[in-house]
Coordinates of C-alpha atoms in Angstrom, one line a residue:
Chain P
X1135 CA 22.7 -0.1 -17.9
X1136 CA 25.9 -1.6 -19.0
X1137 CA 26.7 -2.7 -22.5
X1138 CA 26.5 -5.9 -21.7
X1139 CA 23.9 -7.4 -24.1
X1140 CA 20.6 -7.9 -21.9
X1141 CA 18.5 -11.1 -22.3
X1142 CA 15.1 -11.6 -22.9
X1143 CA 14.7 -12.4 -19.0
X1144 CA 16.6 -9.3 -18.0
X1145 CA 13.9 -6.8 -20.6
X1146 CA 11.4 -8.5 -19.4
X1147 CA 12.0 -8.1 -15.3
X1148 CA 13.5 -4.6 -16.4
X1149 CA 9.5 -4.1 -17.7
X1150 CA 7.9 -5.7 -14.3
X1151 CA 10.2 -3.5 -12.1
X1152 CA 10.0 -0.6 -13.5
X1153 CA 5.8 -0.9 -13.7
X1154 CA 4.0 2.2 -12.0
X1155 CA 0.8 0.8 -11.3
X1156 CA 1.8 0.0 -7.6
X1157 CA 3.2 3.9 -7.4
X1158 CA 0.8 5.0 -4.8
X1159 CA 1.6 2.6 -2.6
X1160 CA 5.3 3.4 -2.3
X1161 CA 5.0 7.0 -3.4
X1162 CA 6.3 9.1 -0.3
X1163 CA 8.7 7.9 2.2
X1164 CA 6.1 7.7 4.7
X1165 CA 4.5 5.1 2.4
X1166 CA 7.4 3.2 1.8
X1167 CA 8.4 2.8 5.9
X1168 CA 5.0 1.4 5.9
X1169 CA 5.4 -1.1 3.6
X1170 CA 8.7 -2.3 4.9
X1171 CA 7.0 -2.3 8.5
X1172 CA 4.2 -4.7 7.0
X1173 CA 6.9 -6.8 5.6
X1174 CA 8.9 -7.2 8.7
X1175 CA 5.2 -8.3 10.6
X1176 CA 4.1 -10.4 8.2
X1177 CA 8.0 -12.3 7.7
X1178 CA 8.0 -12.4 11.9
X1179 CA 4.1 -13.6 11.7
X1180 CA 4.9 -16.6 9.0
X1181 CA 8.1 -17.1 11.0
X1182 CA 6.4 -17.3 14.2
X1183 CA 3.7 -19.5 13.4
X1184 CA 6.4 -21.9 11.3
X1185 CA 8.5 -21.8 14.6
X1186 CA 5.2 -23.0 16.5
X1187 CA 4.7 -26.0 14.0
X1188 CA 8.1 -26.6 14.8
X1189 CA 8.0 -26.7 18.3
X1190 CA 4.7 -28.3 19.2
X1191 CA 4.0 -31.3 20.7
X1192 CA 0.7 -32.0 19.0
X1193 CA 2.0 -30.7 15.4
X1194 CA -1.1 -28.8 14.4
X1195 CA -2.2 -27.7 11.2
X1196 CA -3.4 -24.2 11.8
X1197 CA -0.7 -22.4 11.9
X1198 CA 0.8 -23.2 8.6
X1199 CA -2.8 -23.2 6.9
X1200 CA -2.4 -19.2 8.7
X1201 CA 1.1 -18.8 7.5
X1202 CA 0.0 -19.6 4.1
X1203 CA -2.9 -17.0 4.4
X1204 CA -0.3 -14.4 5.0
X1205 CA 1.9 -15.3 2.3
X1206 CA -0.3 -13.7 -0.4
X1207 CA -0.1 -10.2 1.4
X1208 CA 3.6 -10.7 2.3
X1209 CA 4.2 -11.4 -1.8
X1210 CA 2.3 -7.8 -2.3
X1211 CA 4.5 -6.2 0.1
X1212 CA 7.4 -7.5 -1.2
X1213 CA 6.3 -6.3 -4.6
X1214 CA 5.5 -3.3 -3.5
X1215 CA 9.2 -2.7 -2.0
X1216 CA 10.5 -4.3 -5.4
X1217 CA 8.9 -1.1 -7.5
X1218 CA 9.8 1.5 -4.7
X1219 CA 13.5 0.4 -5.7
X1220 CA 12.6 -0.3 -9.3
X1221 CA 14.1 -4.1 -8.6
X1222 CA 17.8 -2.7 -7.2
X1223 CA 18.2 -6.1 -5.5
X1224 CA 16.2 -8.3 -7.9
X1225 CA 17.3 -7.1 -11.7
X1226 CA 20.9 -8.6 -12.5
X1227 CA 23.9 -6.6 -12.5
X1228 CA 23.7 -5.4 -16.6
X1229 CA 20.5 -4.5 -16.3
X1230 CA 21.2 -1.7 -13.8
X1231 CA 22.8 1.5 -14.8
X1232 CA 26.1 3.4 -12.8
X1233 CA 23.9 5.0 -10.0
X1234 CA 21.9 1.8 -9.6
X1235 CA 24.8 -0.2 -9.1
X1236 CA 26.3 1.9 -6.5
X1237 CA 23.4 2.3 -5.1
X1238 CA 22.7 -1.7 -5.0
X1239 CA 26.5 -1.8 -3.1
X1240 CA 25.7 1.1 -0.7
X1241 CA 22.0 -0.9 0.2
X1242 CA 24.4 -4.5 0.7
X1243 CA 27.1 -2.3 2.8
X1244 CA 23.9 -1.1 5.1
X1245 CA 22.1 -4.4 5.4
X1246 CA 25.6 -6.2 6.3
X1247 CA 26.5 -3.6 8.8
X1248 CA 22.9 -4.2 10.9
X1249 CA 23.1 -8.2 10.0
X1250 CA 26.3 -8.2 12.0
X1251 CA 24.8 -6.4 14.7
X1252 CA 22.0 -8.5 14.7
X1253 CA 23.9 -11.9 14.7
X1254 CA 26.2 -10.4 17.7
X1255 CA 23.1 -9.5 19.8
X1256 CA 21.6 -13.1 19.3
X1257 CA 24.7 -14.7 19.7
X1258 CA 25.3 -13.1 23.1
X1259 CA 21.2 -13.9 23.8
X1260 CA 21.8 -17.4 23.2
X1261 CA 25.2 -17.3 25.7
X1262 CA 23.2 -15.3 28.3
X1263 CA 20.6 -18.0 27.7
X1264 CA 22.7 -21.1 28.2
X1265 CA 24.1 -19.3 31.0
X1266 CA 21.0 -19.4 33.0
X1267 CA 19.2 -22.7 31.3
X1268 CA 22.1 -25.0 30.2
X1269 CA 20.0 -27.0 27.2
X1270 CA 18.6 -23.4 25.9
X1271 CA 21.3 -23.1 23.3
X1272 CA 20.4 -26.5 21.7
X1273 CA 17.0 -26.2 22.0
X1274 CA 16.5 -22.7 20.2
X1275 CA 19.5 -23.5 17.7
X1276 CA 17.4 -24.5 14.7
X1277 CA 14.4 -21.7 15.1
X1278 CA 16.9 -19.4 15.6
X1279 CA 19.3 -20.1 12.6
X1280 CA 16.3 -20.2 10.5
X1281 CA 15.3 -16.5 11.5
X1282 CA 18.5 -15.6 11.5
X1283 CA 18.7 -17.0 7.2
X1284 CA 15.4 -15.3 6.6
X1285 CA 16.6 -12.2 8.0
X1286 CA 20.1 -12.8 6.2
X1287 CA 18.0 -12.9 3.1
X1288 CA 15.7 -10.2 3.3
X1289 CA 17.5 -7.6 5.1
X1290 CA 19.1 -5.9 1.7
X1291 CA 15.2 -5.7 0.8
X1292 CA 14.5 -3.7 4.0
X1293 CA 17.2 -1.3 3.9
X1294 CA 16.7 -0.4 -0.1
X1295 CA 13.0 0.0 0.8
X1296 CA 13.8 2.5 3.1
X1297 CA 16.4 4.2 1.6
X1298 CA 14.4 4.3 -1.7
X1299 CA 13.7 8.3 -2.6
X1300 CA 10.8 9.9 -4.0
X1301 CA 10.4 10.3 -7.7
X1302 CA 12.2 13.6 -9.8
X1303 CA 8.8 15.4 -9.9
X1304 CA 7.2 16.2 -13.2
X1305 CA 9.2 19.3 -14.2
X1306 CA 8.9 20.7 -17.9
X1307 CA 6.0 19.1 -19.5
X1308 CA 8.1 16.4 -21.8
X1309 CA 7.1 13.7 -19.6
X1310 CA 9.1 12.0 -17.0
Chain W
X1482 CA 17.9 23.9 -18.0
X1483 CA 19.4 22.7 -21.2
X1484 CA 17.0 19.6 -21.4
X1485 CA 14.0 21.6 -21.0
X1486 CA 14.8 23.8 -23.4
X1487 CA 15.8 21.5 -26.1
X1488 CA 12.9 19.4 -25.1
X1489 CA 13.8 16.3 -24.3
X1490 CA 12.1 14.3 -22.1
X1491 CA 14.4 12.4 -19.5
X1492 CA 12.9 9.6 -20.9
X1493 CA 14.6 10.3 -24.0
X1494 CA 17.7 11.6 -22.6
X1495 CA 17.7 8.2 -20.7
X1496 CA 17.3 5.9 -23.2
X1497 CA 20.0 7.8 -25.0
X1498 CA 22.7 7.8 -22.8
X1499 CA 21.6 3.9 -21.4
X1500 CA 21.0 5.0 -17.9
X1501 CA 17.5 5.0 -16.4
X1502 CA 15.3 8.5 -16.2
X1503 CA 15.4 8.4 -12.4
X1504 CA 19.3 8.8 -13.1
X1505 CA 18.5 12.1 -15.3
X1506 CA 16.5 13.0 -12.5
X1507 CA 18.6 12.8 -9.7
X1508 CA 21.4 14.5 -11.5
X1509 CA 19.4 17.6 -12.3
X1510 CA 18.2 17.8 -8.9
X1511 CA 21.9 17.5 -7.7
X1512 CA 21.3 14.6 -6.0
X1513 CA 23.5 11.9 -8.0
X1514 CA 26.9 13.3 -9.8
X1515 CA 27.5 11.2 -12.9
X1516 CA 31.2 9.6 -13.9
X1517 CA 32.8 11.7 -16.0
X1518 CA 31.8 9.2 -19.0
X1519 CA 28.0 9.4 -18.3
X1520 CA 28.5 13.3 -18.3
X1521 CA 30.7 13.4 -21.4
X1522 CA 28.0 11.5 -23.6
X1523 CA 25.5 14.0 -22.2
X1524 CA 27.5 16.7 -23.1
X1525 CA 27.7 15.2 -26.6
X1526 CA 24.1 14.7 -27.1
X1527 CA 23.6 18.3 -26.6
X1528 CA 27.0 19.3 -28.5
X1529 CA 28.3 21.7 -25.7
X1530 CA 31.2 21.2 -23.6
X1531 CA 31.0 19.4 -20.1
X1532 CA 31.4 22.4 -18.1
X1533 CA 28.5 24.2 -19.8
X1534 CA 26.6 21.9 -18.3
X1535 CA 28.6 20.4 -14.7
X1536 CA 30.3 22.8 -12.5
X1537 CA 31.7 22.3 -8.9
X1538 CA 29.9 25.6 -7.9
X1539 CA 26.3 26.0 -8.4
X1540 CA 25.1 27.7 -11.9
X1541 CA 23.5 31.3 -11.2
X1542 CA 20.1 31.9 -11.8
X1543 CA 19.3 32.7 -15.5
X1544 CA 17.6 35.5 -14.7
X1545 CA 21.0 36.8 -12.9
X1546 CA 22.9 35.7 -16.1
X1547 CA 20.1 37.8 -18.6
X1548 CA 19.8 40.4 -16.3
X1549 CA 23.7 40.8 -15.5
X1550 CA 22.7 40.9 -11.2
X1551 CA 25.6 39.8 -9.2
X1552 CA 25.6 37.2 -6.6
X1553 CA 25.7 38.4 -3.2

């Protein structure tokens, strides 16, 4: 941590972050791809059945009533992620310590690198697109640039969930 | 290793130094090399000098250091 002075809100997410009771569900790597694999379903689920409210003629109600449904395990999961990275992303700057905070820019570098990839690959969907179906473009502009925020947004969470690392084992007997 | 043996947990060691124990932990397993400033405070807190406890080459087993064996 730095020596900046921390506030009450920084202890207290510093607590929340760093509480174990959720260990077992991010303990081994094989666990944490798992979780982050969950995530990404669950965001493209709620995104999907957003996009379809969106979309539809009839405007039904289903689909968010659904998307609201899958909210509650999506907020677990991203909890879950949140404690494998003892809040990397989520804690502010002085609440992390020297590793942590290179850690927290080598996670941004990684998430920016695929985001670019990802925004070139739409992109050049959306121009094949409008090359065969001339209205495409205009009509998949709004779903698409709100996937493409969501993603924006939770993309650093994805990457530090997966590049998370086990726990120093229990060594010496002194306690962790 | 010299926390063990002084017996502090790395959640003391942590809390010391301001870093968290995962940090302790990853630099005893080699897996996170400190700035020289994180590595001169733990060098205080134990009172020995930095390269008693950092090297660039791995430290030989104690066993090879008690037992005088050389590396092959």
């Amino acid at each position: 941590m730095t020596t900046t002075r921390m506030t009450r809100y920084d202890r207290s997410m510093l607590r929340l972050m760093n509480d174990r009771r959720g260990l077992p569900l991010y303990a081994t790597t094989a666990r944490r791809r798992l979780v982050v694999a969950v995530h990404v379903a669950l965001t493209a689920a709620i995104g999907a059945l957003i996009t379809h409210t969106y979309l539809a003629v009839a405007e039904p109600v289903w689909p968010l009533v659904v998307a609201m449904v899958l909210l509650l395990p999506w907020m677990v999961a991203t909890g879950a992620i949140n404690g494998a990275t003892r809040g990397l992303l989520e804690l502010r700057e002085r609440a992390l310590d020297e590793r942590q905070s290179a850690e927290r820019s080598r996670v941004l570098a990684r998430a920016h690198r695929v985001m670019t990839l990802l925004l070139a690959a739409t992109a050049a969907g959306l121009l094949i697109a409008g090359a065969a179906a001339g209205d495409a473009p205009r009509a998949y502009a709004a779903p698409v640039l709100v996937t493409a925020l969501a993603v924006h947004w939770l993309m650093p969470l994805w990457v530090a969930g997966l590049m998370a690392r086990d726990e120093p084992v229990e060594d010496d007997g002194l306690g962790a | 290793m010299v926390r063990a043996e002084r017996k502090v947990s790395r959640q003391d060691l942590a809390a010391a130094m301001g870093v968290h124990y995962q940090t302790i932990g990853y630099i005893e397993r080699g897996q996170y090399n400190p700035s020289l400033d994180l590595a001169l405070k733990i060098a205080k807190f134990f009172a020995l000098p930095v390269e008693a406890l950092f090297s660039l080459d791995p430290f030989r087993p104690l066993t090879d250091e008690v037992y005088g064996r050389k590396q092959p």
